[in-house]
Amino acid sequence: AGSISGVSSVTATTFYGSGAGLSGVGIGEIDQWYLTADKQIAGSSTIVLMTSDLTRAGTANGNFAVKGTGMTYASGTGIWTFPSTGYWQLGYTLIGDGVAEGNYLHYGWQLTTNNSTYTETIQNGTEHLGNGNYYWQVSGTNMFRITDVSNQKVKFFFRHSGGGNLDLMGGDQTSSPASNNVASGWTFVKLSGV
């Protein structure tokens, strides 16, 4: 087998061997955060941003450790900053109670492209069905193409159409009783470069 030197990149049309010597291949950024305390959310479609009580998951949470640099979260504003450009998969799992039958949940991502004005770029929703107030859970993933980490940032928002309050559930994820282990959370995975 030959070797190549003095070039910055090579386009491979055929691959032989195990690939054991390859570097810089695969997913380089994985991060996970969760809500540490219940968050009460007023009804009547009031927008609530996730601006506090979030922490990065750790070894007590499925032996997790951030891979790569990880996201930067700004408490107080709820702004998430990406560590690098690329195609990013953002996931969420929301757990809560207190939504009456027939009311809607709306949640998703606000994006800025100028590090200033945030708009609801991706919105998801569901209608609460059934009699009375129940615990509920929604999960999903969304894709973002980030080309400028200084100006393209996101916030996560939540609102519901009911007249009363609901609780978005958080917990410390490590202690007993089991109810403390129930928490809404967010994941960030860089799938590839741009």
PDB file of N, CA and C in Angstrom, residues 61-110:
ATOM      1  N   ASN A  61     -26.111  10.375  35.290  1.00  0.00           N
ATOM      2  CA  ASN A  61     -27.231  10.307  34.354  1.00  0.00           C
ATOM      3  C   ASN A  61     -26.860   9.414  33.177  1.00  0.00           C
ATOM      4  N   GLY A  62     -26.857   8.115  33.397  1.00  0.00           N
ATOM      5  CA  GLY A  62     -26.523   7.186  32.322  1.00  0.00           C
ATOM      6  C   GLY A  62     -25.056   7.201  31.959  1.00  0.00           C
ATOM      7  N   ASN A  63     -24.201   7.582  32.927  1.00  0.00           N
ATOM      8  CA  ASN A  63     -22.752   7.660  32.712  1.00  0.00           C
ATOM      9  C   ASN A  63     -22.427   8.602  31.564  1.00  0.00           C
ATOM     10  N   PHE A  64     -23.223   9.675  31.426  1.00  0.00           N
ATOM     11  CA  PHE A  64     -23.032  10.596  30.313  1.00  0.00           C
ATOM     12  C   PHE A  64     -21.829  11.503  30.546  1.00  0.00           C
ATOM     13  N   ALA A  65     -21.141  11.812  29.462  1.00  0.00           N
ATOM     14  CA  ALA A  65     -20.093  12.832  29.452  1.00  0.00           C
ATOM     15  C   ALA A  65     -20.161  13.526  28.101  1.00  0.00           C
ATOM     16  N   VAL A  66     -20.104  14.839  28.125  1.00  0.00           N
ATOM     17  CA  VAL A  66     -20.189  15.580  26.879  1.00  0.00           C
ATOM     18  C   VAL A  66     -19.052  15.169  25.958  1.00  0.00           C
ATOM     19  N   LYS A  67     -19.355  15.038  24.671  1.00  0.00           N
ATOM     20  CA  LYS A  67     -18.330  14.738  23.677  1.00  0.00           C
ATOM     21  C   LYS A  67     -18.077  15.999  22.875  1.00  0.00           C
ATOM     22  N   GLY A  68     -16.831  16.393  22.782  1.00  0.00           N
ATOM     23  CA  GLY A  68     -16.497  17.628  22.097  1.00  0.00           C
ATOM     24  C   GLY A  68     -16.557  18.807  23.043  1.00  0.00           C
ATOM     25  N   THR A  69     -16.780  19.979  22.500  1.00  0.00           N
ATOM     26  CA  THR A  69     -16.848  21.193  23.296  1.00  0.00           C
ATOM     27  C   THR A  69     -18.173  21.314  24.027  1.00  0.00           C
ATOM     28  N   GLY A  70     -19.254  20.940  23.380  1.00  0.00           N
ATOM     29  CA  GLY A  70     -20.573  21.059  23.973  1.00  0.00           C
ATOM     30  C   GLY A  70     -21.183  22.428  23.747  1.00  0.00           C
ATOM     31  N   MET A  71     -22.481  22.504  23.993  1.00  0.00           N
ATOM     32  CA  MET A  71     -23.217  23.750  23.841  1.00  0.00           C
ATOM     33  C   MET A  71     -22.922  24.696  25.002  1.00  0.00           C
ATOM     34  N   THR A  72     -23.079  25.984  24.740  1.00  0.00           N
ATOM     35  CA  THR A  72     -23.010  26.991  25.794  1.00  0.00           C
ATOM     36  C   THR A  72     -24.412  27.500  26.052  1.00  0.00           C
ATOM     37  N   TYR A  73     -24.857  27.382  27.314  1.00  0.00           N
ATOM     38  CA  TYR A  73     -26.202  27.812  27.703  1.00  0.00           C
ATOM     39  C   TYR A  73     -26.101  29.041  28.595  1.00  0.00           C
ATOM     40  N   ALA A  74     -26.871  30.081  28.275  1.00  0.00           N
ATOM     41  CA  ALA A  74     -26.838  31.323  29.048  1.00  0.00           C
ATOM     42  C   ALA A  74     -28.069  31.390  29.942  1.00  0.00           C
ATOM     43  N   SER A  75     -27.887  31.132  31.229  1.00  0.00           N
ATOM     44  CA  SER A  75     -28.978  31.257  32.185  1.00  0.00           C
ATOM     45  C   SER A  75     -29.407  32.717  32.256  1.00  0.00           C
ATOM     46  N   GLY A  76     -30.699  32.935  32.321  1.00  0.00           N
ATOM     47  CA  GLY A  76     -31.235  34.292  32.346  1.00  0.00           C
ATOM     48  C   GLY A  76     -31.801  34.712  31.009  1.00  0.00           C
ATOM     49  N   THR A  77     -31.178  34.277  29.930  1.00  0.00           N
ATOM     50  CA  THR A  77     -31.688  34.581  28.591  1.00  0.00           C
ATOM     51  C   THR A  77     -32.173  33.333  27.866  1.00  0.00           C
ATOM     52  N   GLY A  78     -31.667  32.164  28.263  1.00  0.00           N
ATOM     53  CA  GLY A  78     -32.045  30.924  27.593  1.00  0.00           C
ATOM     54  C   GLY A  78     -31.410  30.728  26.238  1.00  0.00           C
ATOM     55  N   ILE A  79     -30.343  31.456  25.959  1.00  0.00           N
ATOM     56  CA  ILE A  79     -29.690  31.371  24.655  1.00  0.00           C
ATOM     57  C   ILE A  79     -28.726  30.182  24.624  1.00  0.00           C
ATOM     58  N   TRP A  80     -28.860  29.376  23.568  1.00  0.00           N
ATOM     59  CA  TRP A  80     -27.929  28.283  23.311  1.00  0.00           C
ATOM     60  C   TRP A  80     -26.990  28.706  22.184  1.00  0.00           C
ATOM     61  N   THR A  81     -25.682  28.581  22.415  1.00  0.00           N
ATOM     62  CA  THR A  81     -24.670  28.904  21.413  1.00  0.00           C
ATOM     63  C   THR A  81     -23.988  27.621  20.952  1.00  0.00           C
ATOM     64  N   PHE A  82     -23.873  27.462  19.649  1.00  0.00           N
ATOM     65  CA  PHE A  82     -23.250  26.274  19.068  1.00  0.00           C
ATOM     66  C   PHE A  82     -21.726  26.418  19.105  1.00  0.00           C
ATOM     67  N   PRO A  83     -21.011  25.322  19.368  1.00  0.00           N
ATOM     68  CA  PRO A  83     -19.548  25.400  19.414  1.00  0.00           C
ATOM     69  C   PRO A  83     -18.893  25.434  18.037  1.00  0.00           C
ATOM     70  N   SER A  84     -19.616  24.987  17.009  1.00  0.00           N
ATOM     71  CA  SER A  84     -19.029  24.944  15.671  1.00  0.00           C
ATOM     72  C   SER A  84     -20.135  24.873  14.629  1.00  0.00           C
ATOM     73  N   THR A  85     -19.805  25.221  13.412  1.00  0.00           N
ATOM     74  CA  THR A  85     -20.767  25.155  12.325  1.00  0.00           C
ATOM     75  C   THR A  85     -21.028  23.696  11.939  1.00  0.00           C
ATOM     76  N   GLY A  86     -22.159  23.475  11.290  1.00  0.00           N
ATOM     77  CA  GLY A  86     -22.478  22.127  10.844  1.00  0.00           C
ATOM     78  C   GLY A  86     -23.973  21.883  10.830  1.00  0.00           C
ATOM     79  N   TYR A  87     -24.334  20.653  10.499  1.00  0.00           N
ATOM     80  CA  TYR A  87     -25.719  20.204  10.584  1.00  0.00           C
ATOM     81  C   TYR A  87     -25.936  19.626  11.981  1.00  0.00           C
ATOM     82  N   TRP A  88     -26.859  20.217  12.705  1.00  0.00           N
ATOM     83  CA  TRP A  88     -27.110  19.849  14.095  1.00  0.00           C
ATOM     84  C   TRP A  88     -28.504  19.250  14.251  1.00  0.00           C
ATOM     85  N   GLN A  89     -28.570  18.167  15.020  1.00  0.00           N
ATOM     86  CA  GLN A  89     -29.848  17.568  15.397  1.00  0.00           C
ATOM     87  C   GLN A  89     -30.133  17.944  16.842  1.00  0.00           C
ATOM     88  N   LEU A  90     -31.245  18.654  17.062  1.00  0.00           N
ATOM     89  CA  LEU A  90     -31.637  19.086  18.396  1.00  0.00           C
ATOM     90  C   LEU A  90     -32.858  18.289  18.818  1.00  0.00           C
ATOM     91  N   GLY A  91     -32.781  17.662  19.980  1.00  0.00           N
ATOM     92  CA  GLY A  91     -33.878  16.846  20.473  1.00  0.00           C
ATOM     93  C   GLY A  91     -34.423  17.367  21.789  1.00  0.00           C
ATOM     94  N   TYR A  92     -35.635  16.979  22.107  1.00  0.00           N
ATOM     95  CA  TYR A  92     -36.251  17.372  23.374  1.00  0.00           C
ATOM     96  C   TYR A  92     -37.199  16.278  23.841  1.00  0.00           C
ATOM     97  N   THR A  93     -37.339  16.171  25.154  1.00  0.00           N
ATOM     98  CA  THR A  93     -38.372  15.370  25.793  1.00  0.00           C
ATOM     99  C   THR A  93     -38.984  16.236  26.881  1.00  0.00           C
ATOM    100  N   LEU A  94     -40.276  16.516  26.759  1.00  0.00           N
ATOM    101  CA  LEU A  94     -40.975  17.363  27.710  1.00  0.00           C
ATOM    102  C   LEU A  94     -41.973  16.519  28.482  1.00  0.00           C
ATOM    103  N   ILE A  95     -41.968  16.654  29.811  1.00  0.00           N
ATOM    104  CA  ILE A  95     -42.845  15.888  30.689  1.00  0.00           C
ATOM    105  C   ILE A  95     -43.567  16.885  31.587  1.00  0.00           C
ATOM    106  N   GLY A  96     -44.876  16.733  31.731  1.00  0.00           N
ATOM    107  CA  GLY A  96     -45.596  17.681  32.561  1.00  0.00           C
ATOM    108  C   GLY A  96     -46.970  17.197  32.940  1.00  0.00           C
ATOM    109  N   ASP A  97     -47.727  18.069  33.598  1.00  0.00           N
ATOM    110  CA  ASP A  97     -49.117  17.786  33.950  1.00  0.00           C
ATOM    111  C   ASP A  97     -49.879  19.103  34.026  1.00  0.00           C
ATOM    112  N   GLY A  98     -51.201  19.000  34.138  1.00  0.00           N
ATOM    113  CA  GLY A  98     -52.004  20.179  34.359  1.00  0.00           C
ATOM    114  C   GLY A  98     -52.626  20.793  33.132  1.00  0.00           C
ATOM    115  N   VAL A  99     -52.709  20.065  32.015  1.00  0.00           N
ATOM    116  CA  VAL A  99     -53.364  20.602  30.823  1.00  0.00           C
ATOM    117  C   VAL A  99     -54.728  19.940  30.678  1.00  0.00           C
ATOM    118  N   ALA A 100     -55.765  20.740  30.672  1.00  0.00           N
ATOM    119  CA  ALA A 100     -57.115  20.203  30.577  1.00  0.00           C
ATOM    120  C   ALA A 100     -57.429  19.743  29.163  1.00  0.00           C
ATOM    121  N   GLU A 101     -58.460  18.909  29.057  1.00  0.00           N
ATOM    122  CA  GLU A 101     -58.865  18.353  27.764  1.00  0.00           C
ATOM    123  C   GLU A 101     -59.168  19.460  26.756  1.00  0.00           C
ATOM    124  N   GLY A 102     -58.706  19.266  25.528  1.00  0.00           N
ATOM    125  CA  GLY A 102     -58.999  20.178  24.448  1.00  0.00           C
ATOM    126  C   GLY A 102     -58.032  21.328  24.298  1.00  0.00           C
ATOM    127  N   ASN A 103     -57.105  21.485  25.231  1.00  0.00           N
ATOM    128  CA  ASN A 103     -56.130  22.563  25.131  1.00  0.00           C
ATOM    129  C   ASN A 103     -54.901  22.099  24.365  1.00  0.00           C
ATOM    130  N   TYR A 104     -54.191  23.069  23.819  1.00  0.00           N
ATOM    131  CA  TYR A 104     -53.050  22.767  22.965  1.00  0.00           C
ATOM    132  C   TYR A 104     -51.734  23.118  23.654  1.00  0.00           C
ATOM    133  N   LEU A 105     -50.728  22.303  23.383  1.00  0.00           N
ATOM    134  CA  LEU A 105     -49.353  22.592  23.771  1.00  0.00           C
ATOM    135  C   LEU A 105     -48.602  23.028  22.514  1.00  0.00           C
ATOM    136  N   HIS A 106     -47.817  24.079  22.631  1.00  0.00           N
ATOM    137  CA  HIS A 106     -46.962  24.525  21.540  1.00  0.00           C
ATOM    138  C   HIS A 106     -45.548  24.675  22.082  1.00  0.00           C
ATOM    139  N   TYR A 107     -44.565  24.203  21.336  1.00  0.00           N
ATOM    140  CA  TYR A 107     -43.186  24.200  21.816  1.00  0.00           C
ATOM    141  C   TYR A 107     -42.261  24.081  20.624  1.00  0.00           C
ATOM    142  N   GLY A 108     -41.039  24.534  20.795  1.00  0.00           N
ATOM    143  CA  GLY A 108     -40.089  24.440  19.696  1.00  0.00           C
ATOM    144  C   GLY A 108     -38.939  25.405  19.873  1.00  0.00           C
ATOM    145  N   TRP A 109     -38.350  25.795  18.753  1.00  0.00           N
ATOM    146  CA  TRP A 109     -37.104  26.559  18.776  1.00  0.00           C
ATOM    147  C   TRP A 109     -37.281  27.941  18.166  1.00  0.00           C
ATOM    148  N   GLN A 110     -36.753  28.925  18.840  1.00  0.00           N
ATOM    149  CA  GLN A 110     -36.589  30.255  18.274  1.00  0.00           C
ATOM    150  C   GLN A 110     -35.151  30.369  17.770  1.00  0.00           C
TER     151      GLN A 110
END
